[in-house]
Tab-separated table of C-alpha atoms in Angstrom:
chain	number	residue	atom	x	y	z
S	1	UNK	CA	121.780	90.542	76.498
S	2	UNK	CA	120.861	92.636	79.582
S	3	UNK	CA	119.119	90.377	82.289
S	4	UNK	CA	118.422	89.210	85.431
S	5	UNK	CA	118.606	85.235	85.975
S	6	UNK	CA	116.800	84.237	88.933
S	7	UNK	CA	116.774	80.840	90.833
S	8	UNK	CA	114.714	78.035	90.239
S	9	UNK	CA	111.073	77.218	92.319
S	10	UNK	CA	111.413	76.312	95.970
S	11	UNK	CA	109.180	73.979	98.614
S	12	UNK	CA	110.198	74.423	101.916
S	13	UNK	CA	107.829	73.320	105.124
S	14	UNK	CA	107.323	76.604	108.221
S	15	UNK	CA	110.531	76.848	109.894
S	16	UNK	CA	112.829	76.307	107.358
S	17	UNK	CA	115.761	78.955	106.558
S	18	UNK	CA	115.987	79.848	102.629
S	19	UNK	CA	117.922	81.862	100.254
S	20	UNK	CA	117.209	82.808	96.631
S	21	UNK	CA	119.262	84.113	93.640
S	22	UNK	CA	119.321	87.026	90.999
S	23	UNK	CA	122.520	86.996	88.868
S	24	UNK	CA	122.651	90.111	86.891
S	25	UNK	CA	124.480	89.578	82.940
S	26	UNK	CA	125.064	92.108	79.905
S	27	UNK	CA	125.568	95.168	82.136
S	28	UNK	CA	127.933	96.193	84.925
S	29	UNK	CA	126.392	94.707	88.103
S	30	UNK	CA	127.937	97.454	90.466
S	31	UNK	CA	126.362	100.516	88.773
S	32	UNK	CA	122.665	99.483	89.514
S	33	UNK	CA	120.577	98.807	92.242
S	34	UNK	CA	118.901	95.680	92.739
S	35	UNK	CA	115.601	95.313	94.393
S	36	UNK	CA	112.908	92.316	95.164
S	37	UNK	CA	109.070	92.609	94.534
S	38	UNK	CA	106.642	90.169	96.193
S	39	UNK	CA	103.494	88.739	94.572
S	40	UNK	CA	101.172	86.910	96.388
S	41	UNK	CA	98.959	83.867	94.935
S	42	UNK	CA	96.217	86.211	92.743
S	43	UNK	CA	97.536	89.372	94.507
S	44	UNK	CA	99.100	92.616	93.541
S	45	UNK	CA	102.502	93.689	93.701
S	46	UNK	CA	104.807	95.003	96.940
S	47	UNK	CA	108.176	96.391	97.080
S	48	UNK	CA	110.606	94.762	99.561
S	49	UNK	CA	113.762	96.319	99.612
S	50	UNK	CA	116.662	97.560	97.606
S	51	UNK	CA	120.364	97.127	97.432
S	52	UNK	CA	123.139	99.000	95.701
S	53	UNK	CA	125.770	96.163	94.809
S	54	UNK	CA	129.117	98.755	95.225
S	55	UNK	CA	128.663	99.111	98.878
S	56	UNK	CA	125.850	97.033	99.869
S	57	UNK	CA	123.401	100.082	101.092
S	58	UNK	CA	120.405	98.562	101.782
S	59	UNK	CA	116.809	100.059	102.458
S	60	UNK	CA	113.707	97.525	103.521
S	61	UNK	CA	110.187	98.300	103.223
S	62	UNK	CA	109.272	98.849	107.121
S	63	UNK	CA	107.168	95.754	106.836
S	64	UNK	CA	109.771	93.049	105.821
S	65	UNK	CA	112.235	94.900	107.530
S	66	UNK	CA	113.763	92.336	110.404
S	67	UNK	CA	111.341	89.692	107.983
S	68	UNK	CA	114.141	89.250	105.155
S	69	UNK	CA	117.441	89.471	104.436
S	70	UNK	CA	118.679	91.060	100.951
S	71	UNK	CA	122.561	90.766	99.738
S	72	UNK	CA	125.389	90.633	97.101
S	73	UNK	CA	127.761	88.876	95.775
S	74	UNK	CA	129.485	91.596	93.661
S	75	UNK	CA	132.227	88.885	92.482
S	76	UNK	CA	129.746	86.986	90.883
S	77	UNK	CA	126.872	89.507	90.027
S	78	UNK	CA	124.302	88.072	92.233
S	79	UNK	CA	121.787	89.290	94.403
S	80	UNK	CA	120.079	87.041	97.328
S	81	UNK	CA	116.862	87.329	98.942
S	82	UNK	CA	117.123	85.303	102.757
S	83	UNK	CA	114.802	84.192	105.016
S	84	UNK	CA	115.657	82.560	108.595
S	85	UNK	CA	112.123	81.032	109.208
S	86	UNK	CA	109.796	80.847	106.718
S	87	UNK	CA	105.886	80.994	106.873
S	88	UNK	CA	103.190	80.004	105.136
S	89	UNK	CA	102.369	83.761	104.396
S	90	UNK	CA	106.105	83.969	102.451
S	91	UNK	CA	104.179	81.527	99.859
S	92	UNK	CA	104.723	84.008	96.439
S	93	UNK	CA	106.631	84.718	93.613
S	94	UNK	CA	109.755	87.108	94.179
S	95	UNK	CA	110.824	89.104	91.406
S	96	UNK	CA	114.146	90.475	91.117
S	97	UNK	CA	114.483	93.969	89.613
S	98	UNK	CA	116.516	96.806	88.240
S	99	UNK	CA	115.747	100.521	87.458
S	100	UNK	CA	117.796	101.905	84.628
S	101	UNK	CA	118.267	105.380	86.570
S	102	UNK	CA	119.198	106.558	90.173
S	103	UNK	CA	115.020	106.518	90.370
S	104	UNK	CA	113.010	103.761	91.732
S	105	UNK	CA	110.920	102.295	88.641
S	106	UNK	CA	111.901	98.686	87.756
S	107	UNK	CA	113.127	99.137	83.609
S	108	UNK	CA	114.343	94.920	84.134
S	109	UNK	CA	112.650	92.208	85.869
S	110	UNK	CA	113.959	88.798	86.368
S	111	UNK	CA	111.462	85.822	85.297
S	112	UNK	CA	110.632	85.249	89.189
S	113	UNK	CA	111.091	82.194	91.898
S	114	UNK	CA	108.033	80.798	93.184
S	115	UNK	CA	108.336	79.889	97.186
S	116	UNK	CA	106.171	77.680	98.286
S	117	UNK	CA	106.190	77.193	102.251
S	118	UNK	CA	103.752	74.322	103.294
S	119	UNK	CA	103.607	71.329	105.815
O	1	UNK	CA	102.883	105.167	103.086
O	2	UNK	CA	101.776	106.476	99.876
O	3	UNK	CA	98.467	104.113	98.761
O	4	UNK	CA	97.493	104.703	95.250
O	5	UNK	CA	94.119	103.240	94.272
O	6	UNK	CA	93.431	102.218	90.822
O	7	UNK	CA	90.449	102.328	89.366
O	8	UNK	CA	88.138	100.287	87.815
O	9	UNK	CA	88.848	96.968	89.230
O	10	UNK	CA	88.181	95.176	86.122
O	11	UNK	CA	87.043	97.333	82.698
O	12	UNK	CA	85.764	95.406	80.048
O	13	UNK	CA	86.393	96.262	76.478
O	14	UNK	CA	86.370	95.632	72.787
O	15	UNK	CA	89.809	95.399	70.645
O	16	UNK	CA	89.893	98.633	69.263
O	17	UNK	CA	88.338	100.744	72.068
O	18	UNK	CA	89.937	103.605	74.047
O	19	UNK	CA	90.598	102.312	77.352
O	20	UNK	CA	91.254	104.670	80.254
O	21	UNK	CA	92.839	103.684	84.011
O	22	UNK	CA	93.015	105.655	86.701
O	23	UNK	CA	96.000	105.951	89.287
O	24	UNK	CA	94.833	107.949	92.498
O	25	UNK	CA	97.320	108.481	95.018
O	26	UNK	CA	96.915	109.275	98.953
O	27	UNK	CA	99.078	112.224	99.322
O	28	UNK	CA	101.000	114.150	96.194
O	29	UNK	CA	103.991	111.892	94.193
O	30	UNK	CA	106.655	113.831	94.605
O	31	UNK	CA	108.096	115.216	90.993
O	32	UNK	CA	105.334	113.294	89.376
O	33	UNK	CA	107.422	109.905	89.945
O	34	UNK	CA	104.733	107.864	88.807
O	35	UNK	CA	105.101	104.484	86.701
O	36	UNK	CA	102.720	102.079	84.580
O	37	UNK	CA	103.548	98.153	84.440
O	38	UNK	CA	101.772	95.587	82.413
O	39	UNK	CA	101.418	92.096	83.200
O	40	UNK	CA	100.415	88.847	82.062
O	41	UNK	CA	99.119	85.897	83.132
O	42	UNK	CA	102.433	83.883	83.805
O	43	UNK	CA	105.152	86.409	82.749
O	44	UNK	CA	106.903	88.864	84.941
O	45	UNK	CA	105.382	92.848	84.744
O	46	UNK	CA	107.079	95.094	82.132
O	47	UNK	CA	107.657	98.753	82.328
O	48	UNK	CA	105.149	100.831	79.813
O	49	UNK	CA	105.293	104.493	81.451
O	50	UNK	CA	107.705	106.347	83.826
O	51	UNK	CA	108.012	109.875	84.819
O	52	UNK	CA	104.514	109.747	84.753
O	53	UNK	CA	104.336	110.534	80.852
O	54	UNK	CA	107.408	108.822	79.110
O	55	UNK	CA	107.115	106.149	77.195
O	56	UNK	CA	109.765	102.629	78.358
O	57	UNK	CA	111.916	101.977	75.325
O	58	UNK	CA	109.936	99.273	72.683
O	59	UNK	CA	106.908	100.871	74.005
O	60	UNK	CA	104.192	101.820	71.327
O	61	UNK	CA	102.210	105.104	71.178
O	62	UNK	CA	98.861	103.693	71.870
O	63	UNK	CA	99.970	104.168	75.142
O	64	UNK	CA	100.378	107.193	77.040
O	65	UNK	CA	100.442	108.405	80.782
O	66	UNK	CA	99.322	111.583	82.247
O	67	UNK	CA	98.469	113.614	85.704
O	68	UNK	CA	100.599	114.773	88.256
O	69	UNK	CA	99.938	115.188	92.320
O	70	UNK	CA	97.482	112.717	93.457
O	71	UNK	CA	95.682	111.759	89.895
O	72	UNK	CA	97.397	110.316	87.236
O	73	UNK	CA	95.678	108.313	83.720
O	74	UNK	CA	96.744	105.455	81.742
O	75	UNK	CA	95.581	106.011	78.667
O	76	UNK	CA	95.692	102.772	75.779
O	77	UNK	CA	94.450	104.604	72.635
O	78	UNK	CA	93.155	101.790	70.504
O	79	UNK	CA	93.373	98.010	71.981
O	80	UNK	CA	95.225	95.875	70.810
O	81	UNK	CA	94.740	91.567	71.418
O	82	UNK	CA	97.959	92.003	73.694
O	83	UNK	CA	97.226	94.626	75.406
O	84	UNK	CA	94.897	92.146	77.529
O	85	UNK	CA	96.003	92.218	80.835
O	86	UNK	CA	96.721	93.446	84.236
O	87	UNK	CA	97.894	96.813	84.776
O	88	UNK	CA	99.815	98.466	87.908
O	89	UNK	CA	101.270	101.421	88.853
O	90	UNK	CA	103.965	102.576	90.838
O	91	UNK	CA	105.425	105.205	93.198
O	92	UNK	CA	108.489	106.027	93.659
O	93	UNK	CA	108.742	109.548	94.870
O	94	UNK	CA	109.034	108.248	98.389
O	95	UNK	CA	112.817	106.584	98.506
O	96	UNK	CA	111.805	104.479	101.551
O	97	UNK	CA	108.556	103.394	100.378
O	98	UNK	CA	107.600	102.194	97.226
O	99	UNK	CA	104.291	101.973	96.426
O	100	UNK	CA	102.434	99.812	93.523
O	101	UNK	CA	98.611	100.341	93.193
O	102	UNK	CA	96.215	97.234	93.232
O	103	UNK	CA	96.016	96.557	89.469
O	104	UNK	CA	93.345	96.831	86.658
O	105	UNK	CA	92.373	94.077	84.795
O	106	UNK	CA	91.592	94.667	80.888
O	107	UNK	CA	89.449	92.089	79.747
O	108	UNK	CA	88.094	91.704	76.298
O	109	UNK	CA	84.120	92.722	76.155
């Protein structure tokens, strides 16, 4: 089965460093770019960034850019999703996702990690 | 930044009604490189419509997607029980900027 297994819910307090998991299964990992999506509590959805796992080309939404770190693992089919410092405004559920083509629309979504940064 | 506005907000219908959404972007999607998500309440979103018009795989034909520039429809032909939910679309004629539009609730009437 084609899917993207994500890492389980996190609390961290402001300050703290944190990095999250997306292992890709059922397909060849290098041949498809991998991407996070941010959802706010009760909000819509925003793209982060994007990372093609054969040669780790990355591109970051200007506004996490600097904010976020996003990475493989190709020997292991996982993506990560890093943060140095957290805030309380990185409170959401990250999605991982995949699109099917060389164009940007998400065919395969992992189930989603809910970070919860709070004192 | 390309900011598409859906519209309504929130459109409240009966199972078995036509619903329509509207995708309105701020400057013209490139190749018409418009998608439709649906999502519910505690699942992740799944992709309904790509290409602005083509149907995701598993999809059924009560849903279709149309328009191309800056206006683009999501059309759900006869309602279904499941088909209650939040709606998004997405962008993705700009490589360095993908867009999603703020969502449309379908509620049931």
């Amino acid at each position: 089965e084609v899917q993207l297994v994500q890492s389980g819910p996190e609390v961290k307090k402001p300050g703290e460093s944190l990095k999250i998991s997306c292992k890709g299964s059922g397909y060849r990992f290098t041949s498809y770019w991998i991407g996070w999506v941010r959802q706010m509590p009760g909000k819509g959805l925003e793209w982060m960034g994007i990372i093609y796992p054969s040669d780790s080309d990355t591109t970051y939404r200007p506004s996490f850019q600097g904010q976020v770190t996003i990475s493989v693992d190709k020997s292991i089919s996982t993506a990560y999703l890093q943060w140095r410092s957290l805030k309380a405004s990185d409170t959401a559920m990250y999605y991982c996702v995949r699109p099917l083509t060389g164009d940007w629309y998400f065919d395969l979504w992992g189930r989603g990690t809910l970070v919860t940064v709070s004192s | 930044e390309i900011v598409l506005t859906q519209s309504p907000g929130t459109l409240s219908l009966s199972p078995g009604e036509r619903a329509t959404l509207s995708c309105r972007a701020s400057q013209s999607v490139r190749s018409s490189y418009l998608a439709w998500y649906q999502q519910k309440p505690g699942q992740a979103p799944r992709l309904l419509i790509y290409g602005a018009s083509n149907r995701a795989t598993g999809i059924p034909d009560r849903f279709s997607g149309s328009g191309s520039g800056t206006d683009f429809t999501l059309t759900i032909s006869r309602l279904e029980p499941e088909d209650f939910a939040l709606y998004y679309c997405q962008q993705y004629g700009s490589s360095t900027e993908l867009t999603f539009g703020g969502g449309t609730k379908v509620e049931i009437k």
